[in-house]
PDB file of C-alpha atoms in Angstrom:
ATOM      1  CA  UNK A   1     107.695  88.287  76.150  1.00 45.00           C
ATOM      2  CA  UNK A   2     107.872  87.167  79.444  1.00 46.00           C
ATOM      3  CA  UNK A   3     107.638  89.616  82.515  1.00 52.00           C
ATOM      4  CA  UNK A   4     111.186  89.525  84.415  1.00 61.00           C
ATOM      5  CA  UNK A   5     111.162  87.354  87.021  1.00 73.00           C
ATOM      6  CA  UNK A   6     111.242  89.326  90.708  1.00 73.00           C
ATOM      7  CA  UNK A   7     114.621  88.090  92.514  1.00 86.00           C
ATOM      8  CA  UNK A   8     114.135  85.577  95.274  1.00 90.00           C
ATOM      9  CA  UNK A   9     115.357  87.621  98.173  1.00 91.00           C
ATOM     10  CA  UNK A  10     113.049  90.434  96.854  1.00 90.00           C
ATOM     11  CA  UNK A  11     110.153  87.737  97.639  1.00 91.00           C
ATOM     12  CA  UNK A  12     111.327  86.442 101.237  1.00 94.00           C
ATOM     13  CA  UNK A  13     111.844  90.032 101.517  1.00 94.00           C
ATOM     14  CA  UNK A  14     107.862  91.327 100.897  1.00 94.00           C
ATOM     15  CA  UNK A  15     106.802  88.633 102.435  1.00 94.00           C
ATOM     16  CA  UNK A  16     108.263  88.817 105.940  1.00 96.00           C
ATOM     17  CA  UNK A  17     107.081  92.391 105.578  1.00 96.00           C
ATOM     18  CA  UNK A  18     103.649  91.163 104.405  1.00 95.00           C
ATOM     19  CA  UNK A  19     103.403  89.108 107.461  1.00 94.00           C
ATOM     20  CA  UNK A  20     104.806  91.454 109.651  1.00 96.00           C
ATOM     21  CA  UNK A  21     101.968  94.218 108.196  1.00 95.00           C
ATOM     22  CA  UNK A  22      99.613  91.216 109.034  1.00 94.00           C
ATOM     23  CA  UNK A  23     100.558  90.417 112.286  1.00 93.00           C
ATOM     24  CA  UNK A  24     100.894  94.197 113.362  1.00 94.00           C
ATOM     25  CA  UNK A  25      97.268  94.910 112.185  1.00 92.00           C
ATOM     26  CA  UNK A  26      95.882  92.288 113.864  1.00 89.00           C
ATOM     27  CA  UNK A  27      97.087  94.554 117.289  1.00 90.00           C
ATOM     28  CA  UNK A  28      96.338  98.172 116.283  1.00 90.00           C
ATOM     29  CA  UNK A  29      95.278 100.595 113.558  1.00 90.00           C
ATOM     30  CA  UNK A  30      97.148 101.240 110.572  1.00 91.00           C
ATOM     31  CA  UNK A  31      98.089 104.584 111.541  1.00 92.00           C
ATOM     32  CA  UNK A  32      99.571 102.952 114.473  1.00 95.00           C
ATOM     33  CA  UNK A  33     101.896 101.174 112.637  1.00 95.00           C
ATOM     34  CA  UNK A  34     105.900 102.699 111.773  1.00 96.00           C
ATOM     35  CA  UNK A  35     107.781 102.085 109.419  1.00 97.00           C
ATOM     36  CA  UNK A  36     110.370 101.592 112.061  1.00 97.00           C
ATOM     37  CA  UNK A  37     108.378  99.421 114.520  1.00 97.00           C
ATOM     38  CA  UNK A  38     107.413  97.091 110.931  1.00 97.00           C
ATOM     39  CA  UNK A  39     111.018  97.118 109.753  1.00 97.00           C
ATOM     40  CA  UNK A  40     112.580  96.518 113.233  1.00 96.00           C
ATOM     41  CA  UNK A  41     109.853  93.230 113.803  1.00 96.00           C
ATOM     42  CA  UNK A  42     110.923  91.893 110.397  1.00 96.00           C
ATOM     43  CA  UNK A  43     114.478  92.454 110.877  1.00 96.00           C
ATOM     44  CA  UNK A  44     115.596  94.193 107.948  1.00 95.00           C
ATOM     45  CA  UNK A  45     116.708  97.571 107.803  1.00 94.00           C
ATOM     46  CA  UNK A  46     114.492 100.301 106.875  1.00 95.00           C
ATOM     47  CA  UNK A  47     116.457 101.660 103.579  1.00 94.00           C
ATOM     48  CA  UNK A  48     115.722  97.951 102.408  1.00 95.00           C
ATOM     49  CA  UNK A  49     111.495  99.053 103.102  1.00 96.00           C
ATOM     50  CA  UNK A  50     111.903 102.128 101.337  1.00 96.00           C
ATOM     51  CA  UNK A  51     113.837 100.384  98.426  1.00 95.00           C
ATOM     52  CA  UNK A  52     109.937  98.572  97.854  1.00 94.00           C
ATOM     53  CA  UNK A  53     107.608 101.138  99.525  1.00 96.00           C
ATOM     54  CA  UNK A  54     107.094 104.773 100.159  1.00 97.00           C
ATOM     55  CA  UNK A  55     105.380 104.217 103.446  1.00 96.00           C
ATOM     56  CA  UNK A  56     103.318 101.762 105.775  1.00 96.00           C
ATOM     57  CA  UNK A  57      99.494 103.151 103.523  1.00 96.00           C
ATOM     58  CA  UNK A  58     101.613 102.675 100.018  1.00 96.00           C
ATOM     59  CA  UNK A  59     102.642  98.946 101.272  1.00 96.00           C
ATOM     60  CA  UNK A  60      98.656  98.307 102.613  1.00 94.00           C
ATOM     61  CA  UNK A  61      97.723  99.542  99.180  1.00 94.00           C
ATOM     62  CA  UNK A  62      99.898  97.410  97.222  1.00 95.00           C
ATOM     63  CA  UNK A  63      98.970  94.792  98.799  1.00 93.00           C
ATOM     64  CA  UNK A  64      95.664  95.161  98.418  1.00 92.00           C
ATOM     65  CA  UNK A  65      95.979  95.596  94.488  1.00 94.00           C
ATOM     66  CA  UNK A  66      98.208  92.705  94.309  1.00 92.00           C
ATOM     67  CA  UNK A  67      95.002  90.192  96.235  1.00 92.00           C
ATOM     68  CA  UNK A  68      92.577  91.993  94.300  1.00 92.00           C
ATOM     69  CA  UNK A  69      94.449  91.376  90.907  1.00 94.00           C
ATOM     70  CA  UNK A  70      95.025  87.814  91.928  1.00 92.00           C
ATOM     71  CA  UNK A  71      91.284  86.649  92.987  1.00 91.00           C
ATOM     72  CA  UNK A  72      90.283  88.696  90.077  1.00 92.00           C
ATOM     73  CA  UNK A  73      91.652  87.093  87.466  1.00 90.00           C
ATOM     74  CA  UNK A  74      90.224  83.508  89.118  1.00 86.00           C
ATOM     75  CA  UNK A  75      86.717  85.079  88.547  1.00 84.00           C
ATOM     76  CA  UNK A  76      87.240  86.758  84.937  1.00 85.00           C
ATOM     77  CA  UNK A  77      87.639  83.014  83.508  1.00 75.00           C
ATOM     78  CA  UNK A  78      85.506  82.684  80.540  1.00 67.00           C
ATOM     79  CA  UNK A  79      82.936  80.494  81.626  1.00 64.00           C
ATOM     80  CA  UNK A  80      81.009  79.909  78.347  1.00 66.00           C
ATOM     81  CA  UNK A  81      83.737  77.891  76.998  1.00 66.00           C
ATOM     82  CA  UNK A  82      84.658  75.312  80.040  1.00 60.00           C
ATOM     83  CA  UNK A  83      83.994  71.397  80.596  1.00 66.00           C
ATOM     84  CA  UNK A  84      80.624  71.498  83.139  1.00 66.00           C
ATOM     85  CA  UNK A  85      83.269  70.550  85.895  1.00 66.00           C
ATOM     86  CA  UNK A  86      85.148  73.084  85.427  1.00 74.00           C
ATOM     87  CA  UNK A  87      82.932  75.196  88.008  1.00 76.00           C
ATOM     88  CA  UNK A  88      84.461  73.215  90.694  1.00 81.00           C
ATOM     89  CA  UNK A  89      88.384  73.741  89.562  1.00 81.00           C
ATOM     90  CA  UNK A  90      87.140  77.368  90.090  1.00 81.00           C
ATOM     91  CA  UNK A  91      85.300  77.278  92.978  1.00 85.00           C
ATOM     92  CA  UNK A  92      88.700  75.054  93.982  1.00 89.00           C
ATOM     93  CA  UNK A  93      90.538  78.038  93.184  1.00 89.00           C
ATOM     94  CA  UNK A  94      88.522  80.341  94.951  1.00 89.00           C
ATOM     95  CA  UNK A  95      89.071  78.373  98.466  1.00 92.00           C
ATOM     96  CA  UNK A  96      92.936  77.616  97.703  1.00 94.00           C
ATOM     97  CA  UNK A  97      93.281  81.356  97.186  1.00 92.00           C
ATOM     98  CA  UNK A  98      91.367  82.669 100.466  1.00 90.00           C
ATOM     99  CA  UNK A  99      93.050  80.003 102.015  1.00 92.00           C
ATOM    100  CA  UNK A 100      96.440  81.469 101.711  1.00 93.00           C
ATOM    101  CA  UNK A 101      95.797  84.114 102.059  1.00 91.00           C
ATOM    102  CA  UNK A 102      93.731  83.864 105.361  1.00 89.00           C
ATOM    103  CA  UNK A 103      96.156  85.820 107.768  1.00 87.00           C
ATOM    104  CA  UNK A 104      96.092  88.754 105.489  1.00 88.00           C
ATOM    105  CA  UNK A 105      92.354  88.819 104.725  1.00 84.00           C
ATOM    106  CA  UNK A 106      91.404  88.595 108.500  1.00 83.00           C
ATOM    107  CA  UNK A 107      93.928  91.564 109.207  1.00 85.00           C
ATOM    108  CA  UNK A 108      92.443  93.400 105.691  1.00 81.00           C
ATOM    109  CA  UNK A 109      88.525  92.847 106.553  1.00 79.00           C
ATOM    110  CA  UNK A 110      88.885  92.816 110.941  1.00 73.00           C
ATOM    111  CA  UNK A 111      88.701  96.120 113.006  1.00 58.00           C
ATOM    112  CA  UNK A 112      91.873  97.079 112.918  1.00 50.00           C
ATOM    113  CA  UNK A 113      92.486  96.748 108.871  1.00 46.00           C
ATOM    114  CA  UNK A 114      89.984  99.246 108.286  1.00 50.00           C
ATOM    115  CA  UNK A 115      90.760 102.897 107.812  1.00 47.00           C
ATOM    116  CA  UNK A 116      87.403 105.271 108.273  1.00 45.00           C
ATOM    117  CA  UNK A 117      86.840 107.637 104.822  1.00 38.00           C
TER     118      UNK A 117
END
């Protein structure tokens, strides 16, 4: 069976947010960032944040599982049982994916996307 499909406006939704976050983090630590001040610059109210996220770390983390997830399960393709050029649909893959996903990954890996332990 199928997973359920997630609503469109759910989508635009998360990712205005998404770049929002991205955009945001690019200008100042995490901890800097409000739910409020994120809400406000994507223009949706904040009940409709809260309907998704518990906070500004629980959004960050989600995120984070959601790229992980994705570029992970590019690299856990069985490679013992491909054509010989299927290396480069992967490696193909690999650039596609950091590719759109470059704002985020700057914001994720620069200064300002890292959190000290």
């Amino acid at each position: 069976m199928e997973p359920a499909k997630t609503d469109r406006r759910v989508r635009k939704t998360k990712a205005r947010l998404l770049e929002c976050l991205t955009a945001l983090m690019k200008e100042k630590d995490i901890k800097d960032i409000s739910v409020k001040e994120l809400s406000d610059l994507a223009d949706i109210n904040r009940g409709t944040f809260y309907l998704h996220y518990r906070d500004v770390y629980d959004m960050l983390n989600k995120v984070e599982d959601e790229l992980f997830a994705e570029f992970n399960e590019i690299l856990n393709r069985d490679f013992t049982i491909v054509p010989e050029d299927t290396i480069y649909t992967i490696l193909e893959d690999i650039f596609t994916f950091l590719y759109d996903n470059v704002q985020t990954a700057q914001a994720l890996m620069g200064l300002m996307g890292i959190s000290p332990l």
